[in-house]
CSV table of N, CA and C in Angstrom, one decimal:
chain,number,residue,atom,x,y,z
Q,297,GLN,N,6.5,4.5,-7.2
Q,297,GLN,CA,6.3,5.5,-6.2
Q,297,GLN,C,5.8,4.9,-4.9
Q,298,ASN,N,5.1,3.8,-5.0
Q,298,ASN,CA,4.6,3.1,-3.8
Q,298,ASN,C,5.8,2.8,-2.9
Q,299,LEU,N,6.9,2.3,-3.4
Q,299,LEU,CA,8.1,2.0,-2.6
Q,299,LEU,C,8.7,3.3,-2.0
Q,300,LEU,N,8.6,4.4,-2.8
Q,300,LEU,CA,9.2,5.6,-2.3
Q,300,LEU,C,8.4,6.1,-1.1
Q,301,PHE,N,7.1,6.1,-1.2
Q,301,PHE,CA,6.2,6.4,0.0
Q,301,PHE,C,6.4,5.5,1.1
Q,302,GLY,N,6.5,4.2,0.8
Q,302,GLY,CA,6.6,3.1,1.8
Q,302,GLY,C,7.9,3.2,2.5
Q,303,SER,N,9.0,3.6,1.8
Q,303,SER,CA,10.3,3.7,2.5
Q,303,SER,C,10.3,4.8,3.6
Q,304,MET,N,9.4,5.8,3.5
Q,304,MET,CA,9.3,6.8,4.6
Q,304,MET,C,8.7,6.2,5.8
Q,305,MET,N,8.1,5.0,5.8
Q,305,MET,CA,7.5,4.4,6.9
Q,305,MET,C,8.4,3.4,7.6
Q,306,ILE,N,9.5,3.0,7.0
Q,306,ILE,CA,10.4,2.0,7.6
Q,306,ILE,C,11.0,2.6,8.8
Q,307,GLY,N,11.0,1.8,9.9
Q,307,GLY,CA,11.5,2.3,11.2
Q,307,GLY,C,10.5,3.0,12.0
Q,308,LYS,N,9.4,3.4,11.5
Q,308,LYS,CA,8.3,4.1,12.2
Q,308,LYS,C,7.5,3.1,13.0
Q,309,THR,N,7.0,3.5,14.2
Q,309,THR,CA,6.1,2.7,14.9
Q,309,THR,C,4.7,3.0,14.5
Q,310,VAL,N,4.0,2.0,14.0
Q,310,VAL,CA,2.6,2.2,13.5
Q,310,VAL,C,1.7,1.3,14.3
Q,311,THR,N,0.4,1.7,14.2
Q,311,THR,CA,-0.7,0.8,14.6
Q,311,THR,C,-1.5,0.5,13.4
Q,312,VAL,N,-1.7,-0.8,13.2
Q,312,VAL,CA,-2.5,-1.2,12.0
Q,312,VAL,C,-3.6,-2.0,12.5
Q,313,SER,N,-4.7,-2.0,11.7
Q,313,SER,CA,-5.8,-2.8,12.1
Q,313,SER,C,-5.5,-4.2,11.5
Q,314,GLY,N,-5.3,-5.1,12.5
Q,314,GLY,CA,-4.9,-6.5,12.1
Q,314,GLY,C,-6.1,-7.4,11.9
Q,315,TYR,N,-5.9,-8.6,11.7
Q,315,TYR,CA,-6.9,-9.6,11.4
Q,315,TYR,C,-7.9,-9.8,12.6
Q,316,ASP,N,-7.3,-9.8,13.8
Q,316,ASP,CA,-8.1,-10.1,15.0
Q,316,ASP,C,-8.2,-8.8,15.8
Q,317,ALA,N,-7.1,-8.0,15.8
Q,317,ALA,CA,-7.1,-6.8,16.7
Q,317,ALA,C,-6.1,-5.8,16.1
Q,318,ALA,N,-6.1,-4.6,16.7
Q,318,ALA,CA,-5.0,-3.7,16.3
Q,318,ALA,C,-3.7,-4.1,16.7
Q,319,VAL,N,-2.7,-3.9,15.8
Q,319,VAL,CA,-1.3,-4.3,16.1
Q,319,VAL,C,-0.4,-3.1,16.1
Q,320,ARG,N,0.5,-3.0,17.1
Q,320,ARG,CA,1.4,-1.9,17.2
Q,320,ARG,C,2.8,-2.4,17.1
Q,321,GLY,N,3.6,-1.8,16.2
Q,321,GLY,CA,5.0,-2.3,16.1
Q,321,GLY,C,5.7,-1.4,15.1
Q,322,GLU,N,7.0,-1.8,14.9
Q,322,GLU,CA,7.9,-1.0,14.0
Q,322,GLU,C,7.7,-1.6,12.6
Q,323,VAL,N,7.7,-0.7,11.6
Q,323,VAL,CA,7.6,-1.2,10.2
Q,323,VAL,C,9.0,-1.7,9.9
Q,324,GLU,N,9.1,-3.0,9.6
Q,324,GLU,CA,10.4,-3.6,9.3
Q,324,GLU,C,10.8,-3.5,7.8
Q,325,SER,N,9.8,-3.5,7.0
Q,325,SER,CA,10.0,-3.4,5.5
Q,325,SER,C,8.7,-3.1,4.9
Q,326,VAL,N,8.7,-2.8,3.6
Q,326,VAL,CA,7.5,-2.6,2.8
Q,326,VAL,C,7.6,-3.5,1.5
Q,327,ARG,N,6.5,-3.9,1.0
Q,327,ARG,CA,6.4,-4.7,-0.2
Q,327,ARG,C,5.3,-4.2,-1.1
Q,328,VAL,N,5.5,-4.3,-2.4
Q,328,VAL,CA,4.5,-4.0,-3.3
Q,328,VAL,C,4.0,-5.2,-4.0
Q,329,ARG,N,2.7,-5.4,-4.0
Q,329,ARG,CA,2.1,-6.6,-4.8
Q,329,ARG,C,1.1,-6.0,-5.7
Q,330,GLY,N,1.3,-6.1,-7.0
Q,330,GLY,CA,0.4,-5.4,-7.9
Q,330,GLY,C,0.5,-3.9,-7.7
Q,331,SER,N,-0.6,-3.3,-7.4
Q,331,SER,CA,-0.6,-1.9,-7.2
Q,331,SER,C,-0.8,-1.5,-5.7
Q,332,GLU,N,-0.7,-2.6,-4.9
Q,332,GLU,CA,-1.0,-2.4,-3.4
Q,332,GLU,C,0.4,-2.4,-2.7
Q,333,LEU,N,0.4,-1.5,-1.7
Q,333,LEU,CA,1.6,-1.4,-0.8
Q,333,LEU,C,1.3,-2.1,0.5
Q,334,TYR,N,2.2,-2.9,1.0
Q,334,TYR,CA,2.0,-3.6,2.3
Q,334,TYR,C,3.2,-3.2,3.2
Q,335,VAL,N,2.9,-3.1,4.5
Q,335,VAL,CA,4.0,-2.9,5.5
Q,335,VAL,C,4.1,-4.2,6.3
Q,336,VAL,N,5.4,-4.5,6.7
Q,336,VAL,CA,5.7,-5.7,7.5
Q,336,VAL,C,5.9,-5.2,8.9
Q,337,VAL,N,5.1,-5.7,9.8
Q,337,VAL,CA,5.2,-5.4,11.2
Q,337,VAL,C,5.2,-6.8,12.0
Q,338,ASP,N,6.2,-7.0,12.8
Q,338,ASP,CA,6.4,-8.2,13.5
Q,338,ASP,C,6.3,-9.5,12.6
Q,339,ASP,N,6.9,-9.4,11.5
Q,339,ASP,CA,7.0,-10.4,10.5
Q,339,ASP,C,5.7,-10.8,9.8
Q,340,LYS,N,4.7,-9.9,9.9
Q,340,LYS,CA,3.4,-10.1,9.3
Q,340,LYS,C,3.1,-8.9,8.3
Q,341,GLU,N,2.5,-9.2,7.2
Q,341,GLU,CA,2.2,-8.2,6.2
Q,341,GLU,C,0.8,-7.6,6.4
Q,342,TYR,N,0.7,-6.3,6.3
Q,342,TYR,CA,-0.6,-5.6,6.4
Q,342,TYR,C,-0.7,-4.6,5.3
Q,343,PRO,N,-1.9,-4.4,4.7
Q,343,PRO,CA,-2.0,-3.4,3.7
Q,343,PRO,C,-1.8,-2.0,4.3
Q,344,ALA,N,-1.1,-1.2,3.6
Q,344,ALA,CA,-0.7,0.2,4.1
Q,344,ALA,C,-2.0,1.0,4.4
Q,345,ALA,N,-3.1,0.7,3.7
Q,345,ALA,CA,-4.4,1.3,4.0
Q,345,ALA,C,-4.9,1.0,5.3
Q,346,CYS,N,-4.4,0.0,6.0
Q,346,CYS,CA,-4.9,-0.4,7.4
Q,346,CYS,C,-4.1,0.3,8.5
Q,347,ILE,N,-3.2,1.2,8.1
Q,347,ILE,CA,-2.5,2.0,9.1
Q,347,ILE,C,-3.4,3.0,9.8
Q,348,LEU,N,-3.5,2.8,11.1
Q,348,LEU,CA,-4.4,3.7,11.9
Q,348,LEU,C,-3.6,4.9,12.5
Q,349,ASP,N,-2.3,4.7,12.8
Q,349,ASP,CA,-1.6,5.7,13.5
Q,349,ASP,C,-0.1,5.4,13.2
Q,350,MET,N,0.7,6.5,13.2
Q,350,MET,CA,2.1,6.4,13.0
Q,350,MET,C,2.8,7.3,14.0
Q,351,ALA,N,3.5,6.7,14.9
Q,351,ALA,CA,4.2,7.5,16.0
Q,351,ALA,C,5.2,8.5,15.4
Q,352,GLY,N,5.2,9.6,16.0
Q,352,GLY,CA,6.2,10.7,15.6
Q,352,GLY,C,5.7,11.5,14.5
Q,353,THR,N,4.5,11.3,14.0
Q,353,THR,CA,4.0,12.1,13.0
Q,353,THR,C,2.6,12.6,13.4
Q,354,GLU,N,2.2,13.7,12.8
Q,354,GLU,CA,0.9,14.2,13.1
Q,354,GLU,C,-0.1,13.4,12.3
Q,355,ASP,N,-1.4,13.4,12.7
Q,355,ASP,CA,-2.4,12.7,12.0
Q,355,ASP,C,-2.5,13.1,10.6
Q,356,SER,N,-2.3,14.4,10.4
Q,356,SER,CA,-2.5,15.0,9.0
Q,356,SER,C,-1.4,14.4,8.1
Q,357,GLN,N,-0.2,14.2,8.6
Q,357,GLN,CA,0.9,13.6,7.8
Q,357,GLN,C,0.6,12.2,7.5
Q,358,VAL,N,0.1,11.4,8.4
Q,358,VAL,CA,-0.2,10.0,8.2
Q,358,VAL,C,-1.3,10.0,7.1
Q,359,LYS,N,-2.3,10.8,7.3
Q,359,LYS,CA,-3.4,10.8,6.3
Q,359,LYS,C,-2.9,11.2,4.9
Q,360,GLN,N,-2.0,12.1,4.8
Q,360,GLN,CA,-1.5,12.5,3.5
Q,360,GLN,C,-0.7,11.4,2.9
Q,361,ILE,N,0.2,10.7,3.7
Q,361,ILE,CA,0.9,9.6,3.1
Q,361,ILE,C,0.0,8.5,2.6
Q,362,ILE,N,-1.0,8.2,3.4
Q,362,ILE,CA,-1.9,7.1,3.1
Q,362,ILE,C,-2.7,7.5,1.8
Q,363,GLU,N,-3.2,8.8,1.8
Q,363,GLU,CA,-3.9,9.2,0.6
Q,363,GLU,C,-3.1,9.2,-0.7
Q,364,GLU,N,-1.8,9.5,-0.5
Q,364,GLU,CA,-0.9,9.5,-1.7
Q,364,GLU,C,-0.7,8.0,-2.1
Q,365,ILE,N,-0.5,7.1,-1.2
Q,365,ILE,CA,-0.3,5.7,-1.5
Q,365,ILE,C,-1.6,5.2,-2.2
Q,366,GLU,N,-2.7,5.5,-1.7
Q,366,GLU,CA,-4.0,5.0,-2.3
Q,366,GLU,C,-4.2,5.6,-3.6
Q,367,HIS,N,-3.8,6.9,-3.8
Q,367,HIS,CA,-3.9,7.5,-5.2
Q,367,HIS,C,-3.0,6.8,-6.2
Q,368,VAL,N,-1.8,6.5,-5.8
Q,368,VAL,CA,-0.9,5.8,-6.7
Q,368,VAL,C,-1.4,4.5,-7.0
Q,369,GLY,N,-2.0,3.8,-6.0
Q,369,GLY,CA,-2.6,2.5,-6.2
Q,369,GLY,C,-3.7,2.5,-7.2
Q,370,GLU,N,-4.5,3.5,-7.1
Q,370,GLU,CA,-5.7,3.7,-8.0
Q,370,GLU,C,-5.2,3.9,-9.4
Q,371,VAL,N,-4.2,4.8,-9.6
Q,371,VAL,CA,-3.6,5.1,-10.9
Q,371,VAL,C,-3.1,3.8,-11.5
Q,372,LEU,N,-2.3,3.1,-10.7
Q,372,LEU,CA,-1.7,1.8,-11.2
Q,372,LEU,C,-2.8,0.8,-11.5
Q,373,GLY,N,-3.8,0.7,-10.7
Q,373,GLY,CA,-4.9,-0.2,-10.9
Q,373,GLY,C,-5.6,0.2,-12.2
Q,374,GLN,N,-5.8,1.4,-12.5
Q,374,GLN,CA,-6.5,1.9,-13.8
Q,374,GLN,C,-5.6,1.5,-15.0
Q,375,ALA,N,-4.3,1.7,-14.8
Q,375,ALA,CA,-3.4,1.5,-15.9
Q,375,ALA,C,-3.4,0.0,-16.2
Q,376,PHE,N,-3.3,-0.9,-15.2
Q,376,PHE,CA,-3.4,-2.3,-15.4
Q,376,PHE,C,-4.7,-2.8,-16.0
Q,377,ALA,N,-5.8,-2.1,-15.6
Q,377,ALA,CA,-7.1,-2.5,-16.2
Q,377,ALA,C,-7.2,-2.1,-17.6
Q,378,ALA,N,-6.6,-0.9,-18.0
Q,378,ALA,CA,-6.6,-0.5,-19.4
Q,378,ALA,C,-5.8,-1.4,-20.2
Q,379,GLU,N,-4.7,-1.9,-19.7
Q,379,GLU,CA,-3.8,-2.8,-20.5
Q,379,GLU,C,-4.6,-4.1,-20.7
Q,380,SER,N,-5.3,-4.6,-19.7
Q,380,SER,CA,-6.1,-5.8,-19.8
Q,380,SER,C,-7.2,-5.7,-20.8
Q,381,GLU,N,-7.8,-4.5,-20.8
Q,381,GLU,CA,-8.9,-4.3,-21.8
Q,381,GLU,C,-8.4,-4.3,-23.2
Q,382,GLU,N,-7.2,-3.7,-23.4
Q,382,GLU,CA,-6.6,-3.6,-24.7
Q,382,GLU,C,-6.2,-5.0,-25.2
Q,383,GLU,N,-5.7,-5.9,-24.3
Q,383,GLU,CA,-5.3,-7.2,-24.6
Q,383,GLU,C,-6.5,-8.1,-24.9
Q,384,ALA,N,-7.6,-7.9,-24.3
Q,384,ALA,CA,-8.8,-8.8,-24.4
Q,384,ALA,C,-9.2,-9.0,-25.9
Q,385,PRO,N,-9.4,-8.0,-26.7
Q,385,PRO,CA,-9.8,-8.3,-28.1
Q,385,PRO,C,-8.7,-9.1,-28.8
Q,386,THR,N,-7.5,-8.9,-28.6
Q,386,THR,CA,-6.4,-9.6,-29.2
Q,386,THR,C,-6.5,-11.1,-28.9
Q,387,LEU,N,-6.8,-11.4,-27.6
Q,387,LEU,CA,-7.0,-12.8,-27.2
Q,387,LEU,C,-8.2,-13.4,-27.9
Q,388,LEU,N,-9.3,-12.6,-28.0
Q,388,LEU,CA,-10.5,-13.2,-28.6
Q,388,LEU,C,-10.3,-13.4,-30.1
Q,389,GLU,N,-9.5,-12.5,-30.7
Q,389,GLU,CA,-9.3,-12.7,-32.2
Q,389,GLU,C,-8.5,-13.9,-32.5
Q,390,GLY,N,-7.6,-14.3,-31.5
Q,390,GLY,CA,-6.8,-15.5,-31.7
Q,390,GLY,C,-7.5,-16.8,-31.6
Q,391,GLU,N,-8.7,-16.8,-31.1
Q,391,GLU,CA,-9.5,-18.0,-30.8
Q,391,GLU,C,-10.1,-18.5,-32.1
């Protein structure tokens, strides 16, 4: 689902909070690492949660997209954590 939401951002002009300053540019692609979605702007990767503004959309639409992305990330994070907890006793039993 992260890729689905991310695909809606490709080609949009966004402002993201960068490492040194805010960066404005077109979203070239999106990537998923674990449960986190990243946007690629000017050949650099930024967490989708760092998007401050998206041109051509109202603030409420941007907020909704980001909230949905964060929600999916939380759900996936919980799912991965639950899997890790289930595997932990198995690993300990094998020692």
